[in-house]
Amino acid sequence: MNCGLRIRLNQRQKARILLVFSVIFLTVTVILGICFHDAAMVTDFSRKNLAPCLSYPFGTDWLGRNMFYRTLTGLSTSILIGVLAAGVSAVMALILGICAATLGKTADSVITFVIDMVMGIPHILLLILISYAMGKGLKGVIVGVALTHWTSLARLIRGEVLQLRESEYIQIAAKLGCSKWQIARKHMLPHLFPQFVVGLVLLFPHAILHESSITFLGFGLSTEQPAIGIILSESMRYLIMGKWWLAVFPGVMLVLTVVLFEKGGTALRQILDPGSVHK
């Protein structure tokens, strides 16, 4: 008993450490990316195509731009877009999930049909169509990512609400005359908050990857902006010339950011829900 409790506590402590490390890394990346934005745009043909060295850890590109600054700036852009889009998507999922489970069969059928329809369309195709319809750019990317990532969380929240409706305290509250809004606000939302927060965090890596993918394909941000997708897309033509650092370092940093978001979400789930910790 004590041994199992000690193991569980140790695992939760590790989860807290991982979560704190992830938050610090991502926060520092965003701050440095914003600070280095202007430096990332500076061109200097006297230093073009330099391999990684002490002065330029990530090397320079064909215009002599510092790839370390460009990578951090691109990552900060991706993180900010991912956070904003995932936040909007998670709020949509929470509202629609609650509405589907509390507003009757008609609302449930309509929302479930929309969820199935959105999930039935290839993700990247729907994202490209929405982004293109919104005129591309930053607005198109954010709207596209937000409108394509809410379905799984909405279905999860709907299932949680359906289970809560059968609980005794919800039924007692309804018999005492509480309205559906009061029941949802006072009794359901506190229970749904951990699932909502974890789902929100776990949406970030998907949002970042899809933002980078659509930008890589040329349907996202303009080429003047140092986004990770644009950096990787431009570097493809120089790989055959041996300029490997143009793609390797931005790609590794993107993967590291996504993994930290994923691990941070898993750690947060272990902290908020002790039953999710595997013995």
PDB file of C-alpha atoms in Angstrom:
ATOM      1  CA  MET A   1       0.000   0.000   0.000  1.00  0.00           C
ATOM      2  CA  ASN A   2       2.673   2.496   1.075  1.00  0.00           C
ATOM      3  CA  CYS A   3       4.985   1.360  -1.719  1.00  0.00           C
ATOM      4  CA  GLY A   4       2.255   1.868  -4.317  1.00  0.00           C
ATOM      5  CA  LEU A   5       1.444   5.296  -2.907  1.00  0.00           C
ATOM      6  CA  ARG A   6       5.148   6.224  -2.943  1.00  0.00           C
ATOM      7  CA  ILE A   7       5.467   5.152  -6.589  1.00  0.00           C
ATOM      8  CA  ARG A   8       2.368   7.128  -7.498  1.00  0.00           C
ATOM      9  CA  LEU A   9       3.659  10.230  -5.734  1.00  0.00           C
ATOM     10  CA  ASN A  10       7.035   9.871  -7.428  1.00  0.00           C
ATOM     11  CA  GLN A  11       5.369   9.624 -10.806  1.00  0.00           C
ATOM     12  CA  ARG A  12       3.271  12.704 -10.094  1.00  0.00           C
ATOM     13  CA  GLN A  13       6.390  14.580  -8.971  1.00  0.00           C
ATOM     14  CA  LYS A  14       8.109  13.629 -12.217  1.00  0.00           C
ATOM     15  CA  ALA A  15       5.026  14.816 -14.088  1.00  0.00           C
ATOM     16  CA  ARG A  16       5.222  18.193 -12.319  1.00  0.00           C
ATOM     17  CA  ILE A  17       8.921  18.550 -13.146  1.00  0.00           C
ATOM     18  CA  LEU A  18       8.269  17.691 -16.797  1.00  0.00           C
ATOM     19  CA  LEU A  19       5.360  20.124 -16.961  1.00  0.00           C
ATOM     20  CA  VAL A  20       7.402  22.963 -15.428  1.00  0.00           C
ATOM     21  CA  PHE A  21      10.318  22.263 -17.790  1.00  0.00           C
ATOM     22  CA  SER A  22       7.997  22.243 -20.814  1.00  0.00           C
ATOM     23  CA  VAL A  23       6.367  25.528 -19.805  1.00  0.00           C
ATOM     24  CA  ILE A  24       9.746  27.209 -19.177  1.00  0.00           C
ATOM     25  CA  PHE A  25      11.214  25.998 -22.478  1.00  0.00           C
ATOM     26  CA  LEU A  26       8.210  27.085 -24.528  1.00  0.00           C
ATOM     27  CA  THR A  27       7.936  30.441 -22.740  1.00  0.00           C
ATOM     28  CA  VAL A  28      11.629  31.209 -23.237  1.00  0.00           C
ATOM     29  CA  THR A  29      11.350  30.198 -26.909  1.00  0.00           C
ATOM     30  CA  VAL A  30       8.449  32.581 -27.481  1.00  0.00           C
ATOM     31  CA  ILE A  31      10.179  35.471 -25.690  1.00  0.00           C
ATOM     32  CA  LEU A  32      13.466  34.967 -27.552  1.00  0.00           C
ATOM     33  CA  GLY A  33      11.631  34.608 -30.858  1.00  0.00           C
ATOM     34  CA  ILE A  34       9.864  37.923 -30.334  1.00  0.00           C
ATOM     35  CA  CYS A  35      13.106  39.635 -29.270  1.00  0.00           C
ATOM     36  CA  PHE A  36      15.040  38.270 -32.271  1.00  0.00           C
ATOM     37  CA  HIS A  37      12.332  39.019 -34.858  1.00  0.00           C
ATOM     38  CA  ASP A  38      14.117  41.995 -36.401  1.00  0.00           C
ATOM     39  CA  ALA A  39      17.522  40.283 -36.271  1.00  0.00           C
ATOM     40  CA  ALA A  40      16.064  37.273 -38.089  1.00  0.00           C
ATOM     41  CA  MET A  41      15.211  39.472 -41.075  1.00  0.00           C
ATOM     42  CA  VAL A  42      18.697  40.989 -41.470  1.00  0.00           C
ATOM     43  CA  THR A  43      20.561  39.903 -44.637  1.00  0.00           C
ATOM     44  CA  ASP A  44      24.327  39.965 -45.065  1.00  0.00           C
ATOM     45  CA  PHE A  45      25.777  38.430 -48.238  1.00  0.00           C
ATOM     46  CA  SER A  46      29.259  38.442 -46.749  1.00  0.00           C
ATOM     47  CA  ARG A  47      28.256  35.572 -44.457  1.00  0.00           C
ATOM     48  CA  LYS A  48      25.863  33.587 -46.676  1.00  0.00           C
ATOM     49  CA  ASN A  49      25.756  29.762 -46.556  1.00  0.00           C
ATOM     50  CA  LEU A  50      27.977  29.465 -43.490  1.00  0.00           C
ATOM     51  CA  ALA A  51      27.987  26.073 -41.807  1.00  0.00           C
ATOM     52  CA  PRO A  52      27.178  25.892 -38.060  1.00  0.00           C
ATOM     53  CA  CYS A  53      29.939  27.433 -35.937  1.00  0.00           C
ATOM     54  CA  LEU A  54      30.380  29.237 -32.633  1.00  0.00           C
ATOM     55  CA  SER A  55      29.251  32.570 -34.067  1.00  0.00           C
ATOM     56  CA  TYR A  56      26.276  31.033 -35.881  1.00  0.00           C
ATOM     57  CA  PRO A  57      25.155  27.833 -34.074  1.00  0.00           C
ATOM     58  CA  PHE A  58      22.545  27.020 -36.731  1.00  0.00           C
ATOM     59  CA  GLY A  59      24.555  28.446 -39.638  1.00  0.00           C
ATOM     60  CA  THR A  60      23.330  31.031 -42.150  1.00  0.00           C
ATOM     61  CA  ASP A  61      21.185  30.755 -45.280  1.00  0.00           C
ATOM     62  CA  TRP A  62      21.655  31.876 -48.892  1.00  0.00           C
ATOM     63  CA  LEU A  63      20.899  35.487 -47.916  1.00  0.00           C
ATOM     64  CA  GLY A  64      23.249  35.492 -44.941  1.00  0.00           C
ATOM     65  CA  ARG A  65      20.409  35.434 -42.416  1.00  0.00           C
ATOM     66  CA  ASN A  66      21.138  33.976 -38.998  1.00  0.00           C
ATOM     67  CA  MET A  67      19.323  30.617 -38.896  1.00  0.00           C
ATOM     68  CA  PHE A  68      19.351  30.500 -35.090  1.00  0.00           C
ATOM     69  CA  TYR A  69      17.362  33.729 -34.922  1.00  0.00           C
ATOM     70  CA  ARG A  70      15.079  32.642 -37.761  1.00  0.00           C
ATOM     71  CA  THR A  71      14.386  29.279 -36.139  1.00  0.00           C
ATOM     72  CA  LEU A  72      13.482  30.813 -32.778  1.00  0.00           C
ATOM     73  CA  THR A  73      11.304  33.428 -34.452  1.00  0.00           C
ATOM     74  CA  GLY A  74       9.572  30.784 -36.554  1.00  0.00           C
ATOM     75  CA  LEU A  75       8.963  28.596 -33.503  1.00  0.00           C
ATOM     76  CA  SER A  76       7.536  31.504 -31.513  1.00  0.00           C
ATOM     77  CA  THR A  77       5.157  32.264 -34.383  1.00  0.00           C
ATOM     78  CA  SER A  78       4.045  28.627 -34.560  1.00  0.00           C
ATOM     79  CA  ILE A  79       3.576  28.428 -30.782  1.00  0.00           C
ATOM     80  CA  LEU A  80       1.521  31.620 -30.620  1.00  0.00           C
ATOM     81  CA  ILE A  81      -0.661  30.511 -33.534  1.00  0.00           C
ATOM     82  CA  GLY A  82      -1.043  27.069 -31.972  1.00  0.00           C
ATOM     83  CA  VAL A  83      -2.007  28.480 -28.570  1.00  0.00           C
ATOM     84  CA  LEU A  84      -4.570  30.889 -30.030  1.00  0.00           C
ATOM     85  CA  ALA A  85      -6.083  28.373 -32.456  1.00  0.00           C
ATOM     86  CA  ALA A  86      -6.151  25.573 -29.882  1.00  0.00           C
ATOM     87  CA  GLY A  87      -7.789  27.897 -27.338  1.00  0.00           C
ATOM     88  CA  VAL A  88     -10.583  28.831 -29.746  1.00  0.00           C
ATOM     89  CA  SER A  89     -11.002  25.205 -30.792  1.00  0.00           C
ATOM     90  CA  ALA A  90     -11.172  23.976 -27.178  1.00  0.00           C
ATOM     91  CA  VAL A  91     -13.811  26.569 -26.238  1.00  0.00           C
ATOM     92  CA  MET A  92     -15.870  25.518 -29.272  1.00  0.00           C
ATOM     93  CA  ALA A  93     -15.551  21.884 -28.212  1.00  0.00           C
ATOM     94  CA  LEU A  94     -16.643  22.673 -24.647  1.00  0.00           C
ATOM     95  CA  ILE A  95     -19.711  24.669 -25.705  1.00  0.00           C
ATOM     96  CA  LEU A  96     -20.828  22.251 -28.430  1.00  0.00           C
ATOM     97  CA  GLY A  97     -20.147  19.208 -26.274  1.00  0.00           C
ATOM     98  CA  ILE A  98     -22.306  20.557 -23.453  1.00  0.00           C
ATOM     99  CA  CYS A  99     -25.030  21.680 -25.866  1.00  0.00           C
ATOM    100  CA  ALA A 100     -25.128  18.269 -27.551  1.00  0.00           C
ATOM    101  CA  ALA A 101     -25.672  16.506 -24.241  1.00  0.00           C
ATOM    102  CA  THR A 102     -28.105  18.938 -22.607  1.00  0.00           C
ATOM    103  CA  LEU A 103     -30.298  20.573 -25.281  1.00  0.00           C
ATOM    104  CA  GLY A 104     -32.212  17.504 -26.376  1.00  0.00           C
ATOM    105  CA  LYS A 105     -32.091  14.921 -29.131  1.00  0.00           C
ATOM    106  CA  THR A 106     -32.409  17.375 -32.014  1.00  0.00           C
ATOM    107  CA  ALA A 107     -29.409  19.452 -30.954  1.00  0.00           C
ATOM    108  CA  ASP A 108     -27.462  16.279 -30.185  1.00  0.00           C
ATOM    109  CA  SER A 109     -28.206  14.849 -33.636  1.00  0.00           C
ATOM    110  CA  VAL A 110     -27.197  18.056 -35.425  1.00  0.00           C
ATOM    111  CA  ILE A 111     -23.954  18.515 -33.489  1.00  0.00           C
ATOM    112  CA  THR A 112     -23.051  14.825 -33.772  1.00  0.00           C
ATOM    113  CA  PHE A 113     -23.656  15.010 -37.542  1.00  0.00           C
ATOM    114  CA  VAL A 114     -21.344  18.044 -37.815  1.00  0.00           C
ATOM    115  CA  ILE A 115     -18.672  16.252 -35.772  1.00  0.00           C
ATOM    116  CA  ASP A 116     -18.862  13.161 -37.987  1.00  0.00           C
ATOM    117  CA  MET A 117     -18.816  15.287 -41.143  1.00  0.00           C
ATOM    118  CA  VAL A 118     -15.743  17.277 -40.078  1.00  0.00           C
ATOM    119  CA  MET A 119     -13.913  14.117 -38.954  1.00  0.00           C
ATOM    120  CA  GLY A 120     -14.814  12.397 -42.213  1.00  0.00           C
ATOM    121  CA  ILE A 121     -13.009  14.997 -44.366  1.00  0.00           C
ATOM    122  CA  PRO A 122      -9.220  14.609 -44.704  1.00  0.00           C
ATOM    123  CA  HIS A 123      -7.777  16.954 -42.114  1.00  0.00           C
ATOM    124  CA  ILE A 124      -5.169  18.752 -44.179  1.00  0.00           C
ATOM    125  CA  LEU A 125      -7.576  19.156 -47.111  1.00  0.00           C
ATOM    126  CA  LEU A 126     -10.212  20.838 -44.940  1.00  0.00           C
ATOM    127  CA  LEU A 127      -7.539  23.022 -43.377  1.00  0.00           C
ATOM    128  CA  ILE A 128      -6.296  24.158 -46.791  1.00  0.00           C
ATOM    129  CA  LEU A 129      -9.831  24.889 -48.024  1.00  0.00           C
ATOM    130  CA  ILE A 130     -10.699  26.986 -44.967  1.00  0.00           C
ATOM    131  CA  SER A 131      -7.388  28.845 -45.052  1.00  0.00           C
ATOM    132  CA  TYR A 132      -7.749  29.561 -48.769  1.00  0.00           C
ATOM    133  CA  ALA A 133     -11.356  30.728 -48.319  1.00  0.00           C
ATOM    134  CA  MET A 134     -10.244  33.108 -45.562  1.00  0.00           C
ATOM    135  CA  GLY A 135      -7.643  34.664 -47.820  1.00  0.00           C
ATOM    136  CA  LYS A 136      -4.645  32.754 -46.466  1.00  0.00           C
ATOM    137  CA  GLY A 137      -2.359  34.742 -44.182  1.00  0.00           C
ATOM    138  CA  LEU A 138      -2.341  34.684 -40.395  1.00  0.00           C
ATOM    139  CA  LYS A 139      -6.129  34.952 -40.121  1.00  0.00           C
ATOM    140  CA  GLY A 140      -6.682  32.040 -42.506  1.00  0.00           C
ATOM    141  CA  VAL A 141      -4.265  29.777 -40.621  1.00  0.00           C
ATOM    142  CA  ILE A 142      -5.766  30.513 -37.197  1.00  0.00           C
ATOM    143  CA  VAL A 143      -9.361  30.086 -38.383  1.00  0.00           C
ATOM    144  CA  GLY A 144      -8.504  26.936 -40.322  1.00  0.00           C
ATOM    145  CA  VAL A 145      -6.720  25.277 -37.416  1.00  0.00           C
ATOM    146  CA  ALA A 146      -9.415  26.341 -34.931  1.00  0.00           C
ATOM    147  CA  LEU A 147     -12.282  24.972 -37.050  1.00  0.00           C
ATOM    148  CA  THR A 148     -10.654  21.590 -37.654  1.00  0.00           C
ATOM    149  CA  HIS A 149      -9.387  20.562 -34.214  1.00  0.00           C
ATOM    150  CA  TRP A 150     -12.431  20.720 -31.940  1.00  0.00           C
ATOM    151  CA  THR A 151     -14.220  17.516 -32.890  1.00  0.00           C
ATOM    152  CA  SER A 152     -12.423  14.917 -30.744  1.00  0.00           C
ATOM    153  CA  LEU A 153     -12.567  17.049 -27.602  1.00  0.00           C
ATOM    154  CA  ALA A 154     -16.243  17.882 -28.239  1.00  0.00           C
ATOM    155  CA  ARG A 155     -17.070  14.180 -28.505  1.00  0.00           C
ATOM    156  CA  LEU A 156     -15.160  13.493 -25.263  1.00  0.00           C
ATOM    157  CA  ILE A 157     -16.947  16.285 -23.383  1.00  0.00           C
ATOM    158  CA  ARG A 158     -20.306  15.145 -24.744  1.00  0.00           C
ATOM    159  CA  GLY A 159     -19.665  11.663 -23.353  1.00  0.00           C
ATOM    160  CA  GLU A 160     -18.663  13.084 -19.966  1.00  0.00           C
ATOM    161  CA  VAL A 161     -21.800  15.219 -19.788  1.00  0.00           C
ATOM    162  CA  LEU A 162     -24.006  12.260 -20.696  1.00  0.00           C
ATOM    163  CA  GLN A 163     -22.501  10.328 -17.779  1.00  0.00           C
ATOM    164  CA  LEU A 164     -22.929  13.278 -15.426  1.00  0.00           C
ATOM    165  CA  ARG A 165     -26.610  13.575 -16.329  1.00  0.00           C
ATOM    166  CA  GLU A 166     -27.214  10.140 -14.812  1.00  0.00           C
ATOM    167  CA  SER A 167     -25.521  10.978 -11.509  1.00  0.00           C
ATOM    168  CA  GLU A 168     -27.691  11.440  -8.429  1.00  0.00           C
ATOM    169  CA  TYR A 169     -26.703  15.002  -7.557  1.00  0.00           C
ATOM    170  CA  ILE A 170     -27.546  16.213 -11.068  1.00  0.00           C
ATOM    171  CA  GLN A 171     -30.954  14.573 -10.957  1.00  0.00           C
ATOM    172  CA  ILE A 172     -31.591  16.001  -7.480  1.00  0.00           C
ATOM    173  CA  ALA A 173     -30.622  19.485  -8.670  1.00  0.00           C
ATOM    174  CA  ALA A 174     -33.054  19.166 -11.585  1.00  0.00           C
ATOM    175  CA  LYS A 175     -35.882  18.077  -9.285  1.00  0.00           C
ATOM    176  CA  LEU A 176     -35.161  21.023  -6.988  1.00  0.00           C
ATOM    177  CA  GLY A 177     -35.925  23.367  -9.875  1.00  0.00           C
ATOM    178  CA  CYS A 178     -32.433  24.282 -11.094  1.00  0.00           C
ATOM    179  CA  SER A 179     -32.359  25.294 -14.739  1.00  0.00           C
ATOM    180  CA  LYS A 180     -30.190  23.527 -17.314  1.00  0.00           C
ATOM    181  CA  TRP A 181     -27.867  26.551 -17.363  1.00  0.00           C
ATOM    182  CA  GLN A 182     -27.467  26.483 -13.581  1.00  0.00           C
ATOM    183  CA  ILE A 183     -26.781  22.751 -13.596  1.00  0.00           C
ATOM    184  CA  ALA A 184     -24.218  23.104 -16.368  1.00  0.00           C
ATOM    185  CA  ARG A 185     -22.477  26.079 -14.712  1.00  0.00           C
ATOM    186  CA  LYS A 186     -22.482  24.972 -11.080  1.00  0.00           C
ATOM    187  CA  HIS A 187     -22.344  21.189 -11.277  1.00  0.00           C
ATOM    188  CA  MET A 188     -20.935  20.148 -14.664  1.00  0.00           C
ATOM    189  CA  LEU A 189     -18.276  22.729 -15.507  1.00  0.00           C
ATOM    190  CA  PRO A 190     -16.160  22.082 -12.369  1.00  0.00           C
ATOM    191  CA  HIS A 191     -16.114  18.382 -13.217  1.00  0.00           C
ATOM    192  CA  LEU A 192     -15.309  19.054 -16.883  1.00  0.00           C
ATOM    193  CA  PHE A 193     -12.533  21.540 -16.171  1.00  0.00           C
ATOM    194  CA  PRO A 194      -9.679  18.955 -15.893  1.00  0.00           C
ATOM    195  CA  GLN A 195     -10.720  17.276 -19.166  1.00  0.00           C
ATOM    196  CA  PHE A 196     -11.008  20.667 -20.822  1.00  0.00           C
ATOM    197  CA  VAL A 197      -7.560  21.854 -19.696  1.00  0.00           C
ATOM    198  CA  VAL A 198      -5.832  18.604 -20.667  1.00  0.00           C
ATOM    199  CA  GLY A 199      -7.638  18.532 -24.011  1.00  0.00           C
ATOM    200  CA  LEU A 200      -6.619  22.151 -24.611  1.00  0.00           C
ATOM    201  CA  VAL A 201      -2.947  21.413 -23.958  1.00  0.00           C
ATOM    202  CA  LEU A 202      -3.003  18.268 -26.105  1.00  0.00           C
ATOM    203  CA  LEU A 203      -4.481  20.284 -28.982  1.00  0.00           C
ATOM    204  CA  PHE A 204      -1.347  22.461 -29.125  1.00  0.00           C
ATOM    205  CA  PRO A 205       1.014  19.957 -30.813  1.00  0.00           C
ATOM    206  CA  HIS A 206      -1.583  19.113 -33.458  1.00  0.00           C
ATOM    207  CA  ALA A 207      -2.221  22.800 -34.099  1.00  0.00           C
ATOM    208  CA  ILE A 208       1.511  23.532 -34.424  1.00  0.00           C
ATOM    209  CA  LEU A 209       2.129  20.614 -36.789  1.00  0.00           C
ATOM    210  CA  HIS A 210      -0.801  21.518 -39.023  1.00  0.00           C
ATOM    211  CA  GLU A 211       0.180  25.191 -39.029  1.00  0.00           C
ATOM    212  CA  SER A 212       3.688  24.189 -40.133  1.00  0.00           C
ATOM    213  CA  SER A 213       2.289  21.771 -42.720  1.00  0.00           C
ATOM    214  CA  ILE A 214      -0.051  24.268 -44.352  1.00  0.00           C
ATOM    215  CA  THR A 215       2.659  26.941 -44.325  1.00  0.00           C
ATOM    216  CA  PHE A 216       5.131  24.463 -45.834  1.00  0.00           C
ATOM    217  CA  LEU A 217       2.665  23.860 -48.698  1.00  0.00           C
ATOM    218  CA  GLY A 218       2.352  27.594 -49.325  1.00  0.00           C
ATOM    219  CA  PHE A 219      -1.234  28.082 -48.114  1.00  0.00           C
ATOM    220  CA  GLY A 220      -0.391  29.816 -44.857  1.00  0.00           C
ATOM    221  CA  LEU A 221       1.743  32.797 -44.005  1.00  0.00           C
ATOM    222  CA  SER A 222       3.554  34.960 -46.534  1.00  0.00           C
ATOM    223  CA  THR A 223       7.135  34.122 -47.477  1.00  0.00           C
ATOM    224  CA  GLU A 224       8.411  37.294 -45.782  1.00  0.00           C
ATOM    225  CA  GLN A 225       7.505  35.932 -42.353  1.00  0.00           C
ATOM    226  CA  PRO A 226      10.066  33.587 -40.737  1.00  0.00           C
ATOM    227  CA  ALA A 227       7.699  30.700 -39.960  1.00  0.00           C
ATOM    228  CA  ILE A 228       9.000  27.153 -39.508  1.00  0.00           C
ATOM    229  CA  GLY A 229       6.978  25.844 -42.435  1.00  0.00           C
ATOM    230  CA  ILE A 230       8.358  28.537 -44.729  1.00  0.00           C
ATOM    231  CA  ILE A 231      11.927  27.926 -43.511  1.00  0.00           C
ATOM    232  CA  LEU A 232      11.638  24.192 -44.203  1.00  0.00           C
ATOM    233  CA  SER A 233       9.996  24.764 -47.573  1.00  0.00           C
ATOM    234  CA  GLU A 234      12.722  27.173 -48.720  1.00  0.00           C
ATOM    235  CA  SER A 235      15.499  24.904 -47.462  1.00  0.00           C
ATOM    236  CA  MET A 236      14.397  21.948 -49.607  1.00  0.00           C
ATOM    237  CA  ARG A 237      15.979  23.364 -52.759  1.00  0.00           C
ATOM    238  CA  TYR A 238      19.353  23.763 -51.016  1.00  0.00           C
ATOM    239  CA  LEU A 239      19.606  20.285 -49.465  1.00  0.00           C
ATOM    240  CA  ILE A 240      20.995  18.822 -52.684  1.00  0.00           C
ATOM    241  CA  MET A 241      23.760  21.421 -52.463  1.00  0.00           C
ATOM    242  CA  GLY A 242      24.836  20.129 -49.064  1.00  0.00           C
ATOM    243  CA  LYS A 243      23.233  22.887 -46.964  1.00  0.00           C
ATOM    244  CA  TRP A 244      21.803  20.349 -44.510  1.00  0.00           C
ATOM    245  CA  TRP A 245      21.683  22.741 -41.552  1.00  0.00           C
ATOM    246  CA  LEU A 246      18.957  24.816 -43.217  1.00  0.00           C
ATOM    247  CA  ALA A 247      16.449  22.012 -42.634  1.00  0.00           C
ATOM    248  CA  VAL A 248      17.905  19.879 -39.835  1.00  0.00           C
ATOM    249  CA  PHE A 249      17.975  22.437 -37.006  1.00  0.00           C
ATOM    250  CA  PRO A 250      14.510  23.959 -37.695  1.00  0.00           C
ATOM    251  CA  GLY A 251      13.080  20.449 -38.088  1.00  0.00           C
ATOM    252  CA  VAL A 252      14.624  19.199 -34.845  1.00  0.00           C
ATOM    253  CA  MET A 253      13.412  22.256 -32.932  1.00  0.00           C
ATOM    254  CA  LEU A 254       9.897  21.792 -34.328  1.00  0.00           C
ATOM    255  CA  VAL A 255       9.849  18.134 -33.271  1.00  0.00           C
ATOM    256  CA  LEU A 256      11.213  19.047 -29.831  1.00  0.00           C
ATOM    257  CA  THR A 257       8.504  21.687 -29.370  1.00  0.00           C
ATOM    258  CA  VAL A 258       5.741  19.292 -30.380  1.00  0.00           C
ATOM    259  CA  VAL A 259       7.087  16.527 -28.120  1.00  0.00           C
ATOM    260  CA  LEU A 260       7.299  18.917 -25.150  1.00  0.00           C
ATOM    261  CA  PHE A 261       3.708  20.011 -25.709  1.00  0.00           C
ATOM    262  CA  GLU A 262       2.624  16.370 -25.893  1.00  0.00           C
ATOM    263  CA  LYS A 263       4.593  15.367 -22.790  1.00  0.00           C
ATOM    264  CA  GLY A 264       3.375  18.460 -20.960  1.00  0.00           C
ATOM    265  CA  GLY A 265      -0.226  17.547 -21.688  1.00  0.00           C
ATOM    266  CA  THR A 266       0.337  13.977 -20.494  1.00  0.00           C
ATOM    267  CA  ALA A 267       2.002  15.260 -17.311  1.00  0.00           C
ATOM    268  CA  LEU A 268      -0.874  17.653 -16.695  1.00  0.00           C
ATOM    269  CA  ARG A 269      -3.351  14.799 -17.067  1.00  0.00           C
ATOM    270  CA  GLN A 270      -1.445  12.789 -14.459  1.00  0.00           C
ATOM    271  CA  ILE A 271      -1.477  15.743 -12.081  1.00  0.00           C
ATOM    272  CA  LEU A 272      -5.179  16.538 -12.493  1.00  0.00           C
ATOM    273  CA  ASP A 273      -6.288  12.894 -12.612  1.00  0.00           C
ATOM    274  CA  PRO A 274      -4.274  10.666 -10.256  1.00  0.00           C
ATOM    275  CA  GLY A 275      -6.145   7.616 -11.552  1.00  0.00           C
ATOM    276  CA  SER A 276      -4.478   8.053 -14.938  1.00  0.00           C
ATOM    277  CA  VAL A 277      -1.051   7.333 -13.471  1.00  0.00           C
ATOM    278  CA  HIS A 278       0.028   3.807 -14.335  1.00  0.00           C
ATOM    279  CA  LYS A 279       1.497   1.795 -11.533  1.00  0.00           C
TER     280      LYS A 279
END
